[in-house]
């Protein structure tokens, strides 16, 4: 199970965290990964610089709404065959 924590702090909200969450939800549904991916909201991750902060396995990424597809692929890579 991958936990994807998406910042819903005020700075990230302004940069589109709502759209980021929606796109992650769509991708999870499209790929049928409901049992493998858990989406969670989190408060400010102190990474409010460039886009919306997303934390996975203690790694913090920043993403814009249009970059979610690419980030999702990056997160799911290396997760093959090891659940
Ligand atoms: S508000 Fe998202 S990292 Fe600070």
mmCIF file of N, CA and C and ligand atoms in Angstrom:
data_model
loop_
_atom_site.group_PDB
_atom_site.id
_atom_site.type_symbol
_atom_site.label_atom_id
_atom_site.label_comp_id
_atom_site.label_asym_id
_atom_site.label_seq_id
_atom_site.Cartn_x
_atom_site.Cartn_y
_atom_site.Cartn_z
ATOM 1 N N UNK A 1 0.838 -1.204 0.000
ATOM 2 C CA UNK A 1 0.000 0.000 0.000
ATOM 3 C C UNK A 1 0.873 1.253 0.000
ATOM 4 N N UNK A 2 0.651 2.089 -0.968
ATOM 5 C CA UNK A 2 1.369 3.368 -1.026
ATOM 6 C C UNK A 2 0.489 4.436 -0.417
ATOM 7 N N UNK A 3 1.070 5.199 0.474
ATOM 8 C CA UNK A 3 0.323 6.328 1.024
ATOM 9 C C UNK A 3 0.821 7.602 0.362
ATOM 10 N N UNK A 4 -0.091 8.312 -0.241
ATOM 11 C CA UNK A 4 0.257 9.581 -0.877
ATOM 12 C C UNK A 4 -0.393 10.695 -0.055
ATOM 13 N N UNK A 5 0.447 11.510 0.553
ATOM 14 C CA UNK A 5 -0.049 12.597 1.396
ATOM 15 C C UNK A 5 0.004 13.889 0.597
ATOM 16 N N UNK A 6 -1.119 14.520 0.430
ATOM 17 C CA UNK A 6 -1.178 15.749 -0.361
ATOM 18 C C UNK A 6 -1.450 16.920 0.568
ATOM 19 N N UNK A 7 -0.591 17.926 0.455
ATOM 20 C CA UNK A 7 -0.714 19.069 1.366
ATOM 21 C C UNK A 7 -1.965 19.869 1.058
ATOM 22 N N UNK A 8 -2.731 20.135 2.095
ATOM 23 C CA UNK A 8 -3.914 20.979 1.926
ATOM 24 C C UNK A 8 -3.761 22.257 2.742
ATOM 25 N N UNK A 9 -2.519 22.607 3.035
ATOM 26 C CA UNK A 9 -2.242 23.877 3.717
ATOM 27 C C UNK A 9 -2.620 25.045 2.826
ATOM 28 N N UNK A 10 -2.632 26.245 3.385
ATOM 29 C CA UNK A 10 -3.184 27.368 2.624
ATOM 30 C C UNK A 10 -2.342 27.718 1.403
ATOM 31 N N UNK A 11 -1.026 27.687 1.495
ATOM 32 C CA UNK A 11 -0.193 28.033 0.334
ATOM 33 C C UNK A 11 -0.417 27.035 -0.790
ATOM 34 N N UNK A 12 -0.477 25.765 -0.455
ATOM 35 C CA UNK A 12 -0.689 24.745 -1.481
ATOM 36 C C UNK A 12 -2.112 24.799 -2.020
ATOM 37 N N UNK A 13 -3.041 25.159 -1.175
ATOM 38 C CA UNK A 13 -4.426 25.294 -1.634
ATOM 39 C C UNK A 13 -4.491 26.327 -2.756
ATOM 40 N N UNK A 14 -3.789 27.435 -2.563
ATOM 41 C CA UNK A 14 -3.782 28.494 -3.573
ATOM 42 C C UNK A 14 -3.164 27.981 -4.870
ATOM 43 N N UNK A 15 -2.198 27.083 -4.772
ATOM 44 C CA UNK A 15 -1.522 26.584 -5.973
ATOM 45 C C UNK A 15 -2.262 25.412 -6.618
ATOM 46 N N UNK A 16 -3.384 25.021 -6.048
ATOM 47 C CA UNK A 16 -4.207 24.027 -6.744
ATOM 48 C C UNK A 16 -4.241 22.659 -6.095
ATOM 49 N N UNK A 17 -4.085 22.593 -4.772
ATOM 50 C CA UNK A 17 -4.095 21.260 -4.156
ATOM 51 C C UNK A 17 -5.416 20.537 -4.417
ATOM 52 N N UNK A 18 -6.491 21.300 -4.541
ATOM 53 C CA UNK A 18 -7.774 20.640 -4.797
ATOM 54 C C UNK A 18 -7.731 19.900 -6.133
ATOM 55 N N UNK A 19 -7.223 20.576 -7.176
ATOM 56 C CA UNK A 19 -7.122 19.925 -8.488
ATOM 57 C C UNK A 19 -6.154 18.743 -8.445
ATOM 58 N N UNK A 20 -5.077 18.893 -7.660
ATOM 59 C CA UNK A 20 -4.099 17.807 -7.551
ATOM 60 C C UNK A 20 -4.759 16.574 -6.926
ATOM 61 N N UNK A 21 -5.517 16.781 -5.865
ATOM 62 C CA UNK A 21 -6.211 15.664 -5.219
ATOM 63 C C UNK A 21 -7.187 15.010 -6.200
ATOM 64 N N UNK A 22 -7.939 15.852 -6.923
ATOM 65 C CA UNK A 22 -8.917 15.310 -7.875
ATOM 66 C C UNK A 22 -8.231 14.459 -8.935
ATOM 67 N N UNK A 23 -7.101 14.941 -9.446
ATOM 68 C CA UNK A 23 -6.405 14.216 -10.518
ATOM 69 C C UNK A 23 -5.831 12.900 -9.983
ATOM 70 N N UNK A 24 -5.293 12.935 -8.761
ATOM 71 C CA UNK A 24 -4.811 11.684 -8.168
ATOM 72 C C UNK A 24 -5.970 10.694 -8.040
ATOM 73 N N UNK A 25 -7.118 11.163 -7.596
ATOM 74 C CA UNK A 25 -8.280 10.279 -7.444
ATOM 75 C C UNK A 25 -8.669 9.670 -8.773
ATOM 76 N N UNK A 26 -8.671 10.503 -9.837
ATOM 77 C CA UNK A 26 -9.021 9.997 -11.165
ATOM 78 C C UNK A 26 -8.043 8.922 -11.615
ATOM 79 N N UNK A 27 -6.754 9.185 -11.416
ATOM 80 C CA UNK A 27 -5.737 8.222 -11.862
ATOM 81 C C UNK A 27 -5.875 6.900 -11.123
ATOM 82 N N UNK A 28 -6.112 6.977 -9.819
ATOM 83 C CA UNK A 28 -6.275 5.757 -9.025
ATOM 84 C C UNK A 28 -7.477 4.971 -9.537
ATOM 85 N N UNK A 29 -8.577 5.683 -9.832
ATOM 86 C CA UNK A 29 -9.780 5.008 -10.316
ATOM 87 C C UNK A 29 -9.560 4.428 -11.710
ATOM 88 N N UNK A 30 -8.948 5.229 -12.608
ATOM 89 C CA UNK A 30 -8.707 4.770 -13.984
ATOM 90 C C UNK A 30 -7.873 3.501 -14.017
ATOM 91 N N UNK A 31 -6.926 3.421 -13.118
ATOM 92 C CA UNK A 31 -6.003 2.276 -13.149
ATOM 93 C C UNK A 31 -6.400 1.172 -12.172
ATOM 94 N N UNK A 32 -7.508 1.363 -11.490
ATOM 95 C CA UNK A 32 -7.990 0.330 -10.578
ATOM 96 C C UNK A 32 -7.035 0.059 -9.432
ATOM 97 N N UNK A 33 -6.457 1.122 -8.898
ATOM 98 C CA UNK A 33 -5.444 0.956 -7.842
ATOM 99 C C UNK A 33 -5.987 1.264 -6.444
ATOM 100 N N UNK A 34 -7.301 1.191 -6.301
ATOM 101 C CA UNK A 34 -7.896 1.560 -5.015
ATOM 102 C C UNK A 34 -7.330 0.766 -3.840
ATOM 103 N N UNK A 35 -6.912 -0.476 -4.109
ATOM 104 C CA UNK A 35 -6.379 -1.288 -3.015
ATOM 105 C C UNK A 35 -4.877 -1.112 -2.819
ATOM 106 N N UNK A 36 -4.270 -0.341 -3.680
ATOM 107 C CA UNK A 36 -2.817 -0.190 -3.590
ATOM 108 C C UNK A 36 -2.373 1.199 -3.203
ATOM 109 N N UNK A 37 -3.239 2.155 -3.401
ATOM 110 C CA UNK A 37 -2.869 3.537 -3.158
ATOM 111 C C UNK A 37 -3.868 4.165 -2.207
ATOM 112 N N UNK A 38 -3.357 4.837 -1.198
ATOM 113 C CA UNK A 38 -4.235 5.561 -0.290
ATOM 114 C C UNK A 38 -3.893 7.043 -0.377
ATOM 115 N N UNK A 39 -4.907 7.856 -0.632
ATOM 116 C CA UNK A 39 -4.695 9.294 -0.725
ATOM 117 C C UNK A 39 -5.095 9.927 0.587
ATOM 118 N N UNK A 40 -4.226 10.783 1.094
ATOM 119 C CA UNK A 40 -4.518 11.422 2.371
ATOM 120 C C UNK A 40 -4.167 12.898 2.295
ATOM 121 N N UNK A 41 -4.866 13.695 3.032
ATOM 122 C CA UNK A 41 -4.532 15.112 3.131
ATOM 123 C C UNK A 41 -3.563 15.320 4.284
ATOM 124 N N UNK A 42 -2.736 16.313 4.169
ATOM 125 C CA UNK A 42 -1.833 16.597 5.270
ATOM 126 C C UNK A 42 -1.691 18.107 5.422
ATOM 127 N N UNK A 43 -1.300 18.546 6.595
ATOM 128 C CA UNK A 43 -1.085 19.975 6.790
ATOM 129 C C UNK A 43 0.260 20.372 6.213
ATOM 130 N N UNK A 44 0.577 21.634 6.322
ATOM 131 C CA UNK A 44 1.780 22.199 5.679
ATOM 132 C C UNK A 44 3.011 21.328 5.919
ATOM 133 N N UNK A 45 3.717 21.025 4.831
ATOM 134 C CA UNK A 45 4.913 20.181 4.890
ATOM 135 C C UNK A 45 6.190 21.021 4.814
ATOM 136 N N UNK A 46 6.041 22.318 4.976
ATOM 137 C CA UNK A 46 7.191 23.219 4.884
ATOM 138 C C UNK A 46 7.884 23.136 3.535
ATOM 139 N N UNK A 47 7.117 22.918 2.502
ATOM 140 C CA UNK A 47 7.683 22.890 1.158
ATOM 141 C C UNK A 47 6.802 23.748 0.258
ATOM 142 N N UNK A 48 6.424 24.911 0.739
ATOM 143 C CA UNK A 48 5.437 25.717 0.026
ATOM 144 C C UNK A 48 6.062 26.534 -1.096
ATOM 145 N N UNK A 49 7.152 26.106 -1.665
ATOM 146 C CA UNK A 49 7.837 26.975 -2.612
ATOM 147 C C UNK A 49 7.261 26.892 -4.018
ATOM 148 N N UNK A 50 7.222 25.721 -4.597
ATOM 149 C CA UNK A 50 6.979 25.611 -6.029
ATOM 150 C C UNK A 50 5.933 24.544 -6.302
ATOM 151 N N UNK A 51 4.691 24.892 -6.227
ATOM 152 C CA UNK A 51 3.657 23.898 -6.476
ATOM 153 C C UNK A 51 3.133 23.297 -5.195
ATOM 154 N N UNK A 52 2.361 22.262 -5.348
ATOM 155 C CA UNK A 52 1.687 21.617 -4.229
ATOM 156 C C UNK A 52 2.596 20.526 -3.662
ATOM 157 N N UNK A 53 2.763 20.500 -2.345
ATOM 158 C CA UNK A 53 3.647 19.505 -1.734
ATOM 159 C C UNK A 53 2.935 18.161 -1.599
ATOM 160 N N UNK A 54 3.645 17.102 -1.997
ATOM 161 C CA UNK A 54 3.111 15.740 -1.939
ATOM 162 C C UNK A 54 4.171 14.872 -1.281
ATOM 163 N N UNK A 55 3.788 14.157 -0.228
ATOM 164 C CA UNK A 55 4.770 13.342 0.478
ATOM 165 C C UNK A 55 4.469 11.856 0.298
ATOM 166 N N UNK A 56 5.500 11.118 -0.112
ATOM 167 C CA UNK A 56 5.382 9.665 -0.289
ATOM 168 C C UNK A 56 6.634 9.035 0.310
ATOM 169 N N UNK A 57 6.462 8.101 1.208
ATOM 170 C CA UNK A 57 7.620 7.434 1.823
ATOM 171 C C UNK A 57 8.675 8.428 2.309
ATOM 172 N N UNK A 58 8.257 9.450 3.011
ATOM 173 C CA UNK A 58 9.181 10.445 3.546
ATOM 174 C C UNK A 58 9.934 11.246 2.499
ATOM 175 N N UNK A 59 9.497 11.141 1.262
ATOM 176 C CA UNK A 59 10.086 11.979 0.219
ATOM 177 C C UNK A 59 9.060 13.034 -0.161
ATOM 178 N N UNK A 60 9.493 14.281 -0.203
ATOM 179 C CA UNK A 60 8.542 15.340 -0.538
ATOM 180 C C UNK A 60 8.767 15.810 -1.973
ATOM 181 N N UNK A 61 7.704 15.741 -2.757
ATOM 182 C CA UNK A 61 7.716 16.233 -4.128
ATOM 183 C C UNK A 61 6.883 17.510 -4.154
ATOM 184 N N UNK A 62 7.119 18.333 -5.160
ATOM 185 C CA UNK A 62 6.170 19.423 -5.382
ATOM 186 C C UNK A 62 5.651 19.266 -6.802
ATOM 187 N N UNK A 63 4.367 19.515 -6.952
ATOM 188 C CA UNK A 63 3.745 19.250 -8.248
ATOM 189 C C UNK A 63 2.691 20.315 -8.557
ATOM 190 N N UNK A 64 2.572 20.620 -9.833
ATOM 191 C CA UNK A 64 1.485 21.489 -10.275
ATOM 192 C C UNK A 64 0.369 20.569 -10.783
ATOM 193 N N UNK A 65 -0.862 21.072 -10.825
ATOM 194 C CA UNK A 65 -1.958 20.187 -11.233
ATOM 195 C C UNK A 65 -1.679 19.469 -12.549
ATOM 196 N N UNK A 66 -1.061 20.155 -13.509
ATOM 197 C CA UNK A 66 -0.814 19.522 -14.815
ATOM 198 C C UNK A 66 0.327 18.504 -14.782
ATOM 199 N N UNK A 67 1.045 18.444 -13.655
ATOM 200 C CA UNK A 67 2.160 17.503 -13.574
ATOM 201 C C UNK A 67 1.833 16.238 -12.802
ATOM 202 N N UNK A 68 0.574 16.090 -12.395
ATOM 203 C CA UNK A 68 0.217 14.966 -11.527
ATOM 204 C C UNK A 68 0.415 13.617 -12.217
ATOM 205 N N UNK A 69 0.064 13.532 -13.511
ATOM 206 C CA UNK A 69 0.191 12.247 -14.211
ATOM 207 C C UNK A 69 1.627 11.739 -14.168
ATOM 208 N N UNK A 70 2.537 12.658 -14.449
ATOM 209 C CA UNK A 70 3.949 12.291 -14.476
ATOM 210 C C UNK A 70 4.438 11.874 -13.088
ATOM 211 N N UNK A 71 4.041 12.643 -12.085
ATOM 212 C CA UNK A 71 4.462 12.313 -10.723
ATOM 213 C C UNK A 71 3.887 10.965 -10.291
ATOM 214 N N UNK A 72 2.654 10.714 -10.677
ATOM 215 C CA UNK A 72 2.017 9.457 -10.289
ATOM 216 C C UNK A 72 2.793 8.270 -10.860
ATOM 217 N N UNK A 73 3.181 8.395 -12.145
ATOM 218 C CA UNK A 73 3.980 7.329 -12.758
ATOM 219 C C UNK A 73 5.292 7.141 -12.006
ATOM 220 N N UNK A 74 5.891 8.249 -11.646
ATOM 221 C CA UNK A 74 7.168 8.206 -10.918
ATOM 222 C C UNK A 74 6.992 7.514 -9.554
ATOM 223 N N UNK A 75 5.901 7.833 -8.877
ATOM 224 C CA UNK A 75 5.649 7.234 -7.562
ATOM 225 C C UNK A 75 5.404 5.731 -7.697
ATOM 226 N N UNK A 76 4.661 5.346 -8.737
ATOM 227 C CA UNK A 76 4.270 3.942 -8.873
ATOM 228 C C UNK A 76 5.381 3.078 -9.467
ATOM 229 N N UNK A 77 6.352 3.714 -10.082
ATOM 230 C CA UNK A 77 7.492 2.965 -10.611
ATOM 231 C C UNK A 77 8.223 2.294 -9.459
ATOM 232 N N UNK A 78 8.760 1.144 -9.706
ATOM 233 C CA UNK A 78 9.507 0.505 -8.623
ATOM 234 C C UNK A 78 8.595 -0.135 -7.602
ATOM 235 N N UNK A 79 7.302 -0.027 -7.830
ATOM 236 C CA UNK A 79 6.365 -0.642 -6.908
ATOM 237 C C UNK A 79 5.819 -1.932 -7.505
ATOM 238 N N UNK A 80 6.385 -2.329 -8.637
ATOM 239 C CA UNK A 80 5.871 -3.512 -9.323
ATOM 240 C C UNK A 80 6.327 -4.785 -8.644
ATOM 241 N N UNK A 81 5.377 -5.622 -8.356
ATOM 242 C CA UNK A 81 5.729 -6.934 -7.837
ATOM 243 C C UNK A 81 6.202 -6.952 -6.406
ATOM 244 N N UNK A 82 6.098 -5.853 -5.709
ATOM 245 C CA UNK A 82 6.525 -5.919 -4.314
ATOM 246 C C UNK A 82 5.432 -5.417 -3.383
ATOM 247 N N UNK A 83 4.258 -6.049 -3.459
ATOM 248 C CA UNK A 83 3.271 -5.670 -2.468
ATOM 249 C C UNK A 83 3.173 -6.745 -1.410
HETATM 250 S S1 LIG B 1 1.114 24.839 2.565
HETATM 251 FE FE1 LIG B 1 1.739 23.040 1.535
HETATM 252 S S2 LIG B 1 3.778 22.764 2.088
HETATM 253 FE FE2 LIG B 1 3.171 24.525 3.130
#
